[in-house]
Coordinates of N, CA, C and O and ligand atoms in Angstrom, one line a residue:
M11 N 82.3 -70.3 3.0 CA 82.5 -70.3 1.6 C 82.9 -71.7 1.1 O 82.1 -71.8 0.0
A12 N 83.1 -72.0 1.6 CA 83.1 -73.5 1.7 C 81.6 -73.9 0.8 O 81.3 -75.1 -0.2
F13 N 80.8 -73.8 2.4 CA 79.5 -74.1 2.2 C 78.8 -73.9 1.0 O 78.0 -74.7 0.5
F14 N 79.2 -72.7 0.2 CA 78.8 -71.9 -0.9 C 78.9 -72.8 -1.8 O 78.0 -73.1 -2.2
E15 N 80.3 -73.6 -2.1 CA 80.8 -74.0 -3.0 C 79.6 -75.4 -3.2 O 80.0 -75.7 -3.6
M16 N 80.0 -76.3 -2.0 CA 79.2 -77.5 -1.7 C 77.7 -77.0 -2.6 O 77.1 -78.1 -2.8
A17 N 77.0 -76.2 -1.9 CA 75.7 -75.7 -2.4 C 75.1 -75.8 -3.0 O 74.3 -76.3 -4.3
K18 N 76.3 -74.9 -3.5 CA 76.1 -74.7 -5.6 C 76.0 -76.2 -6.2 O 75.2 -76.5 -6.9
T19 N 77.7 -77.0 -6.2 CA 77.3 -78.3 -6.3 C 76.3 -78.9 -6.7 O 76.3 -79.8 -7.2
A20 N 75.8 -79.6 -5.4 CA 74.9 -79.8 -5.0 C 73.6 -79.7 -5.7 O 72.3 -80.3 -6.0
I21 N 73.5 -78.4 -5.4 CA 72.2 -77.7 -6.5 C 72.5 -78.7 -7.6 O 70.9 -78.9 -8.7
L22 N 72.9 -78.1 -8.5 CA 73.5 -78.2 -10.4 C 73.3 -79.8 -10.2 O 73.3 -79.7 -11.0
T23 N 74.2 -80.5 -9.5 CA 74.0 -81.7 -9.8 C 72.7 -82.2 -9.7 O 72.1 -82.8 -10.4
T24 N 71.5 -81.7 -8.8 CA 70.1 -81.8 -8.5 C 69.6 -81.7 -9.7 O 68.7 -82.6 -10.4
L25 N 69.8 -81.2 -10.5 CA 69.4 -80.1 -12.0 C 69.6 -80.4 -13.3 O 69.1 -81.0 -14.2
K26 N 70.8 -81.2 -13.2 CA 71.6 -82.0 -14.1 C 71.4 -83.6 -14.3 O 70.6 -83.8 -13.2
R27 N 71.1 -83.9 -15.8 CA 70.2 -85.0 -16.0 C 71.8 -86.5 -15.8 O 73.1 -85.8 -15.1
P28 N 71.1 -87.4 -15.0 CA 72.7 -88.3 -13.9 C 73.9 -87.9 -15.2 O 73.6 -88.8 -16.0
S29 N 75.0 -89.0 -14.2 CA 76.1 -89.2 -15.2 C 76.3 -90.6 -15.4 O 76.8 -91.1 -16.3
T30 N 75.6 -91.3 -15.0 CA 75.4 -93.0 -14.9 C 73.9 -93.2 -15.4 O 73.2 -92.7 -15.3
R31 N 74.3 -95.0 -15.9 CA 73.3 -95.3 -16.6 C 72.9 -96.4 -15.6 O 73.2 -96.3 -14.6
R32 N 71.4 -96.4 -15.5 CA 70.9 -97.5 -14.5 C 70.9 -98.6 -15.1 O 69.9 -99.8 -14.8
Y33 N 72.1 -99.1 -15.0 CA 72.3 -100.5 -15.9 C 72.9 -102.0 -14.4 O 72.7 -101.5 -13.2
P34 N 71.9 -102.8 -15.1 CA 71.3 -103.7 -16.0 C 70.1 -102.8 -16.3 O 69.1 -103.8 -17.6
A35 N 69.2 -102.1 -15.5 CA 67.9 -102.0 -16.1 C 68.0 -101.1 -17.4 O 67.4 -101.3 -18.3
V36 N 69.0 -100.0 -17.9 CA 69.2 -99.8 -18.6 C 70.4 -100.7 -19.4 O 71.3 -100.9 -19.0
P37 N 70.1 -100.5 -20.6 CA 71.9 -101.5 -21.9 C 72.8 -100.2 -21.2 O 72.5 -99.1 -21.7
A38 N 74.0 -101.5 -20.7 CA 75.2 -100.7 -20.7 C 75.4 -100.1 -22.2 O 75.5 -100.2 -23.5
K39 N 76.3 -99.1 -22.2 CA 76.7 -98.5 -23.3 C 77.9 -99.1 -23.9 O 79.1 -99.4 -22.9
V40 N 77.9 -99.6 -25.4 CA 79.2 -100.4 -25.3 C 79.7 -100.0 -26.9 O 79.5 -98.8 -27.5
T41 N 81.3 -99.9 -26.3 CA 82.9 -99.0 -27.8 C 83.3 -100.3 -27.7 O 83.1 -101.2 -27.7
P42 N 83.6 -100.0 -29.0 CA 85.0 -100.8 -30.0 C 86.0 -101.4 -28.7 O 86.2 -102.8 -28.6
L43 N 85.8 -100.3 -27.3 CA 87.3 -101.3 -26.4 C 86.2 -101.3 -25.4 O 87.1 -102.1 -24.9
S44 N 84.9 -102.2 -25.3 CA 84.3 -102.4 -24.3 C 85.0 -103.7 -23.9 O 85.4 -104.8 -24.7
R45 N 85.0 -104.3 -22.9 CA 85.3 -105.6 -22.4 C 83.5 -106.3 -21.9 O 83.4 -106.1 -21.1
G46 N 83.8 -107.1 -22.8 CA 82.4 -108.2 -22.4 C 82.6 -109.3 -21.9 O 82.5 -109.1 -20.7
K47 N 83.3 -110.4 -22.7 CA 82.9 -111.5 -22.3 C 84.4 -112.7 -23.0 O 84.0 -111.8 -24.5
V48 N 85.2 -113.2 -22.9 CA 86.3 -114.1 -23.2 C 85.6 -115.3 -24.2 O 84.9 -115.4 -23.8
V49 N 85.5 -114.7 -25.4 CA 84.8 -115.8 -26.3 C 86.0 -117.1 -26.9 O 87.4 -116.4 -26.9
I50 N 86.1 -118.4 -27.2 CA 87.2 -119.0 -27.6 C 86.8 -119.5 -29.3 O 85.7 -119.8 -29.6
D51 N 87.4 -119.3 -30.2 CA 86.9 -119.9 -31.1 C 88.0 -121.5 -31.0 O 89.1 -122.4 -31.4
P52 N 87.1 -122.5 -30.8 CA 87.7 -123.6 -30.2 C 88.3 -124.7 -31.6 O 89.4 -125.7 -31.0
A53 N 88.0 -124.1 -33.0 CA 88.6 -125.2 -34.3 C 90.0 -124.3 -34.3 O 90.8 -125.4 -35.2
R54 N 90.5 -123.1 -33.4 CA 91.9 -122.9 -33.9 C 93.0 -122.9 -32.5 O 93.9 -123.2 -32.7
C55 N 91.9 -123.6 -31.4 CA 93.4 -123.2 -29.9 C 93.7 -124.4 -30.3 O 93.3 -125.8 -30.5
I56 N 95.2 -123.9 -30.1 CA 96.4 -125.5 -30.0 C 96.4 -126.5 -28.7 O 97.4 -126.7 -28.8
S57 N 95.9 -125.8 -27.5 CA 96.0 -125.8 -26.5 C 97.6 -125.8 -25.8 O 97.9 -126.8 -25.1
C58 N 98.0 -124.9 -26.6 CA 99.4 -124.6 -25.5 C 99.2 -123.8 -24.0 O 100.2 -124.1 -23.9
G59 N 98.1 -123.6 -23.6 CA 98.0 -123.5 -21.8 C 98.5 -122.0 -21.7 O 98.5 -121.6 -20.7
M60 N 99.2 -121.1 -22.8 CA 99.3 -120.0 -22.2 C 98.0 -118.6 -21.8 O 98.9 -118.2 -20.4
C61 N 97.3 -119.3 -22.0 CA 96.2 -118.0 -21.7 C 96.3 -118.5 -20.0 O 96.2 -118.2 -19.1
M62 N 95.9 -120.0 -20.2 CA 95.5 -120.4 -18.5 C 97.2 -119.8 -17.6 O 97.0 -119.0 -16.7
K63 N 98.2 -120.1 -17.9 CA 99.4 -119.9 -17.8 C 99.6 -117.9 -16.7 O 99.8 -117.6 -16.3
K64 N 98.8 -117.3 -18.3 CA 98.9 -115.9 -17.9 C 97.7 -115.7 -17.5 O 97.7 -113.9 -16.8
C65 N 96.6 -116.1 -16.7 CA 95.5 -115.4 -16.4 C 95.6 -115.3 -15.0 O 96.1 -116.4 -14.0
P66 N 95.3 -113.8 -14.5 CA 95.8 -114.1 -12.6 C 94.8 -114.3 -12.2 O 95.3 -114.4 -10.7
S67 N 93.8 -114.2 -12.7 CA 93.2 -115.1 -11.4 C 92.3 -116.8 -11.7 O 91.6 -117.3 -10.9
G68 N 93.4 -117.2 -12.1 CA 93.5 -118.6 -12.3 C 91.3 -119.2 -13.0 O 91.0 -120.0 -12.7
A69 N 91.0 -118.2 -13.7 CA 89.4 -118.6 -14.3 C 89.7 -119.2 -15.6 O 88.5 -120.2 -16.1
I70 N 90.8 -120.2 -16.1 CA 91.3 -120.6 -17.4 C 92.0 -121.8 -17.1 O 92.8 -122.1 -16.6
C71 N 91.3 -123.4 -17.6 CA 91.9 -124.4 -17.5 C 91.8 -124.9 -18.6 O 90.7 -125.1 -19.4
V72 N 92.8 -125.5 -19.2 CA 93.6 -126.3 -20.1 C 93.9 -127.2 -20.3 O 94.5 -128.1 -19.9
V73 N 92.7 -128.6 -20.7 CA 93.6 -130.0 -20.4 C 94.2 -130.3 -21.9 O 92.6 -131.0 -23.0
K74 N 95.3 -130.6 -22.3 CA 95.7 -131.0 -23.4 C 94.7 -132.4 -23.5 O 94.5 -132.4 -25.0
D75 N 95.1 -133.0 -22.4 CA 94.9 -134.8 -23.0 C 93.4 -135.2 -23.0 O 93.1 -135.5 -24.3
E76 N 93.0 -134.0 -23.1 CA 90.7 -134.5 -22.6 C 90.7 -133.3 -24.2 O 89.6 -132.9 -24.3
K77 N 91.3 -132.4 -24.2 CA 91.1 -132.1 -25.6 C 89.5 -130.5 -24.8 O 88.7 -130.9 -25.5
T78 N 90.5 -129.8 -23.9 CA 89.0 -129.4 -23.0 C 89.4 -127.9 -22.9 O 90.8 -127.6 -22.8
W79 N 89.2 -126.8 -23.4 CA 89.3 -124.9 -22.5 C 88.0 -125.2 -22.1 O 86.9 -124.8 -21.9
S80 N 88.4 -124.6 -20.8 CA 87.4 -124.1 -19.7 C 87.2 -122.7 -19.2 O 88.3 -122.5 -18.7
I81 N 85.9 -122.4 -18.8 CA 86.4 -120.7 -17.8 C 85.6 -120.7 -16.8 O 84.5 -121.1 -17.5
D82 N 86.0 -120.0 -15.9 CA 84.8 -119.6 -14.5 C 84.6 -118.6 -15.1 O 85.4 -117.5 -14.0
R83 N 83.2 -117.8 -15.5 CA 82.9 -116.7 -15.9 C 83.2 -115.9 -14.1 O 83.9 -114.7 -14.0
L84 N 83.1 -116.1 -13.0 CA 82.5 -115.7 -11.6 C 83.9 -115.2 -11.6 O 84.5 -114.8 -10.9
K85 N 85.2 -116.0 -12.1 CA 86.4 -115.4 -11.2 C 87.0 -114.6 -12.3 O 88.2 -114.3 -12.3
C86 N 86.8 -114.8 -14.0 CA 87.3 -114.2 -14.7 C 87.1 -112.0 -14.3 O 86.5 -112.1 -13.7
V87 N 88.3 -111.4 -14.8 CA 88.0 -110.4 -14.0 C 88.0 -109.1 -15.3 O 88.3 -108.1 -16.0
V88 N 88.2 -109.7 -16.7 CA 88.3 -109.5 -17.9 C 89.2 -108.5 -18.2 O 89.2 -106.7 -18.7
C89 N 90.8 -108.7 -18.0 CA 91.9 -108.4 -17.8 C 92.1 -108.0 -19.1 O 93.0 -107.2 -19.6
N90 N 92.1 -109.1 -20.3 CA 92.1 -109.0 -21.9 C 93.5 -109.9 -21.5 O 94.0 -110.1 -22.8
C91 N 94.2 -110.5 -20.5 CA 95.9 -111.0 -21.2 C 95.4 -111.9 -21.7 O 96.2 -112.1 -22.2
C92 N 94.4 -112.7 -21.8 CA 94.3 -114.1 -22.5 C 94.6 -114.1 -24.1 O 94.8 -114.2 -24.6
V93 N 93.3 -112.8 -24.2 CA 93.4 -112.7 -25.6 C 95.2 -112.1 -26.4 O 95.3 -112.2 -27.2
D94 N 95.1 -111.2 -25.2 CA 96.7 -110.9 -26.3 C 97.7 -111.6 -26.2 O 98.5 -111.6 -26.9
V95 N 97.9 -112.8 -24.6 CA 99.1 -113.5 -25.0 C 98.8 -115.0 -26.0 O 99.6 -115.5 -26.5
C96 N 97.7 -115.2 -27.0 CA 97.5 -116.3 -27.2 C 98.4 -116.8 -29.0 O 97.9 -115.5 -29.2
P97 N 98.7 -117.2 -28.8 CA 99.5 -117.1 -30.3 C 98.9 -117.4 -31.7 O 99.5 -117.1 -32.3
V98 N 97.7 -118.1 -31.1 CA 96.9 -118.5 -33.0 C 95.3 -117.3 -32.5 O 94.7 -117.3 -33.5
H99 N 96.0 -116.3 -31.9 CA 94.5 -115.2 -31.7 C 93.2 -116.4 -31.7 O 92.3 -115.3 -33.0
C100 N 93.8 -117.1 -31.0 CA 91.3 -117.7 -31.2 C 90.7 -117.5 -30.2 O 89.1 -117.9 -29.7
L101 N 91.3 -116.5 -29.4 CA 90.2 -115.2 -28.0 C 90.4 -114.7 -28.3 O 91.0 -113.3 -29.2
T102 N 88.9 -114.0 -28.0 CA 88.7 -112.7 -28.6 C 87.8 -112.1 -27.0 O 87.2 -112.9 -26.5
M103 N 87.3 -110.8 -27.2 CA 87.3 -110.0 -26.4 C 85.6 -109.7 -26.7 O 85.2 -108.4 -27.5
E104 N 84.2 -110.0 -26.4 CA 83.1 -109.9 -26.6 C 82.9 -107.9 -26.2 O 83.1 -108.3 -25.1
T105 N 82.0 -107.9 -26.9 CA 81.9 -106.1 -26.5 C 81.0 -106.3 -25.6 O 80.9 -105.4 -24.7
G106 N 79.9 -106.5 -25.7 CA 78.7 -107.1 -25.0 C 78.4 -106.9 -23.6 O 79.4 -108.0 -23.6
Y107 N 77.9 -107.0 -23.3 CA 78.3 -107.1 -21.4 C 77.3 -108.1 -21.5 O 76.2 -108.6 -21.8
S108 N 77.5 -109.0 -20.6 CA 76.8 -110.3 -20.4 C 75.9 -109.8 -18.7 O 76.3 -109.1 -18.1
P109 N 74.8 -110.1 -18.7 CA 73.6 -110.0 -17.3 C 74.5 -110.9 -16.6 O 75.2 -111.6 -16.4
S110 N 74.5 -109.3 -15.5 CA 75.2 -109.8 -13.7 C 74.4 -111.5 -13.3 O 73.4 -111.5 -14.1
M111 N 75.5 -112.0 -12.9 CA 75.1 -113.4 -12.1 C 75.0 -113.3 -10.5 O 75.2 -112.6 -9.8
T112 N 73.8 -113.4 -10.2 CA 73.2 -113.9 -8.6 C 74.2 -114.5 -7.9 O 73.9 -115.4 -6.7
R113 N 74.3 -115.6 -8.9 CA 74.9 -117.4 -8.6 C 75.6 -117.5 -9.4 O 76.6 -117.7 -10.3
H114 N 77.0 -118.9 -9.1 CA 77.9 -119.1 -9.5 C 77.1 -120.3 -10.3 O 76.8 -121.2 -10.2
Q115 N 77.1 -120.2 -11.8 CA 76.7 -121.1 -12.9 C 77.3 -122.3 -13.6 O 77.5 -122.8 -14.9
G116 N 78.9 -122.6 -13.6 CA 79.5 -123.0 -13.1 C 80.7 -122.7 -13.9 O 81.0 -121.5 -14.1
V117 N 81.6 -124.0 -14.2 CA 82.3 -123.5 -14.8 C 82.1 -124.0 -16.3 O 81.6 -125.0 -17.0
E118 N 82.2 -123.3 -17.3 CA 82.3 -123.3 -19.3 C 82.8 -124.1 -20.0 O 84.5 -124.0 -19.9
V119 N 82.7 -125.5 -20.2 CA 83.8 -126.0 -20.8 C 83.4 -127.0 -22.3 O 82.3 -126.4 -22.0
I120 N 84.1 -126.0 -23.1 CA 84.1 -125.9 -24.1 C 85.3 -127.0 -25.0 O 86.0 -127.0 -24.4
P121 N 84.6 -127.9 -25.1 CA 85.5 -128.9 -26.8 C 86.8 -128.5 -27.4 O 86.6 -127.6 -28.5
I122 N 87.6 -128.2 -27.1 CA 88.7 -128.2 -28.6 C 88.6 -128.8 -29.9 O 88.9 -130.4 -29.7
T123 N 88.4 -128.3 -30.9 CA 88.1 -129.3 -31.9 C 89.0 -129.7 -33.2 O 88.7 -129.9 -34.4
Y124 N 90.4 -128.7 -32.9 CA 91.4 -128.3 -33.6 C 92.0 -129.5 -34.1 O 92.2 -130.2 -33.0
V125 N 92.2 -129.8 -35.2 CA 93.1 -131.0 -35.9 C 94.5 -130.6 -36.3 O 94.5 -130.1 -37.4
K126 N 95.2 -131.1 -35.5 CA 97.0 -130.8 -36.0 C 97.0 -131.4 -37.7 O 96.7 -132.4 -37.5
P127 N 97.7 -130.5 -38.6 CA 97.4 -131.0 -39.9 C 98.2 -131.6 -40.4 O 99.8 -132.1 -39.0
E128 N 97.9 -133.2 -41.0 CA 99.2 -134.4 -41.1 C 100.5 -133.6 -41.4 O 100.1 -132.8 -42.6
R129 N 101.4 -133.6 -41.2 CA 103.2 -133.1 -42.5 C 103.2 -134.0 -43.4 O 102.2 -135.3 -43.6
P130 N 103.5 -133.4 -44.4 CA 103.8 -133.3 -45.4 C 104.4 -134.9 -45.2 O 105.8 -134.6 -45.1
P131 N 104.1 -136.3 -45.9 CA 105.2 -137.4 -46.0 C 106.5 -136.5 -46.7 O 107.6 -136.0 -47.4
R132 N 107.5 -137.3 -45.9 CA 109.7 -136.9 -46.0 C 109.9 -137.4 -47.4 O 109.5 -138.7 -47.2
K133 N 110.3 -135.9 -48.6 CA 111.3 -137.2 -49.7 C 112.0 -138.3 -49.4 O 113.5 -138.0 -48.9
E134 N 111.8 -139.6 -49.4 CA 113.0 -140.2 -50.0 C 114.4 -139.6 -50.5 O 114.1 -139.0 -51.9
P135 N 115.4 -139.8 -49.8 CA 116.9 -139.4 -50.6 C 117.0 -139.6 -51.8 O 116.8 -141.2 -51.8
D136 N 117.4 -138.8 -53.6 CA 117.4 -139.7 -54.7 C 118.3 -140.7 -54.4 O 120.1 -140.3 -53.9
E137 N 118.5 -141.5 -54.3 CA 119.6 -143.0 -54.4 C 120.5 -143.0 -55.4 O 121.6 -142.6 -55.1
K138 N 120.3 -142.3 -56.6 CA 121.2 -141.5 -57.6 C 121.9 -140.6 -57.0 O 123.5 -140.5 -57.2
G139 N 121.3 -139.2 -56.6 CA 122.0 -138.5 -56.4 C 123.1 -138.8 -55.2 O 124.2 -137.9 -55.0
G140 N 123.1 -139.6 -54.5 CA 123.8 -139.7 -53.2 C 125.3 -140.0 -53.6 O 126.3 -140.0 -53.5
Q141 N 124.9 -140.9 -54.9 CA 125.6 -142.0 -55.5 C 126.9 -141.1 -56.0 O 128.0 -141.4 -56.5
D142 N 126.7 -140.0 -56.8 CA 127.0 -138.7 -57.9 C 128.3 -138.4 -57.5 O 129.0 -138.3 -58.1
S143 N 128.1 -138.2 -56.1 CA 129.2 -136.9 -55.4 C 130.1 -138.0 -55.8 O 130.5 -138.7 -54.6
Ligands
LIG222 S1 90.5 -111.8 -19.2 FE1 91.6 -112.1 -17.5 S2 90.9 -112.9 -15.8 FE2 89.7 -113.1 -17.8 S3 90.3 -115.3 -18.5 FE3 91.2 -113.8 -19.5 S4 93.2 -114.2 -18.7 FE4 91.7 -114.5 -17.2
LIG223 S1 93.1 -120.3 -26.2 FE1 95.3 -119.6 -27.2 S2 96.7 -119.6 -25.7 FE2 95.1 -120.8 -24.5 S3 95.2 -123.1 -24.9 FE3 93.6 -122.0 -26.5 S4 95.5 -121.8 -28.4 FE4 97.0 -121.3 -26.1

């Protein structure tokens, strides 16, 4: 009985269209929830290092003094943790898939261009106000 079930499944499977795509020969199906690659807006990154701390594979490195954010794409497991924890939302997950890598292409280093806005000058205490009371 099991043999007939198996034969039936095998025949039906041969007659049906494949359920998978021949990626990368055929472009992958992209949906709004697809995870392609992490991208940063360097003009908004405040170098807090949260993404580096939370990355489970150690793919991200933030060097505050040098103002650089780097990612090793071969280490990235596309878990989205860094995107979720970034306090200023300067990381996003691109939906498009990157071409598959056949060798390590090095670490991508991105200079952080964020400039901390200057604090408005402190108001001097009103001399009269201090003496009146
Ligand atoms: S998506 Fe995940 S693995 Fe990739 S850099 Fe972000 S935290 Fe690390
Ligand atoms: S990308 Fe976001 S979480 Fe990472 S250092 Fe910059 S501001 Fe912090």
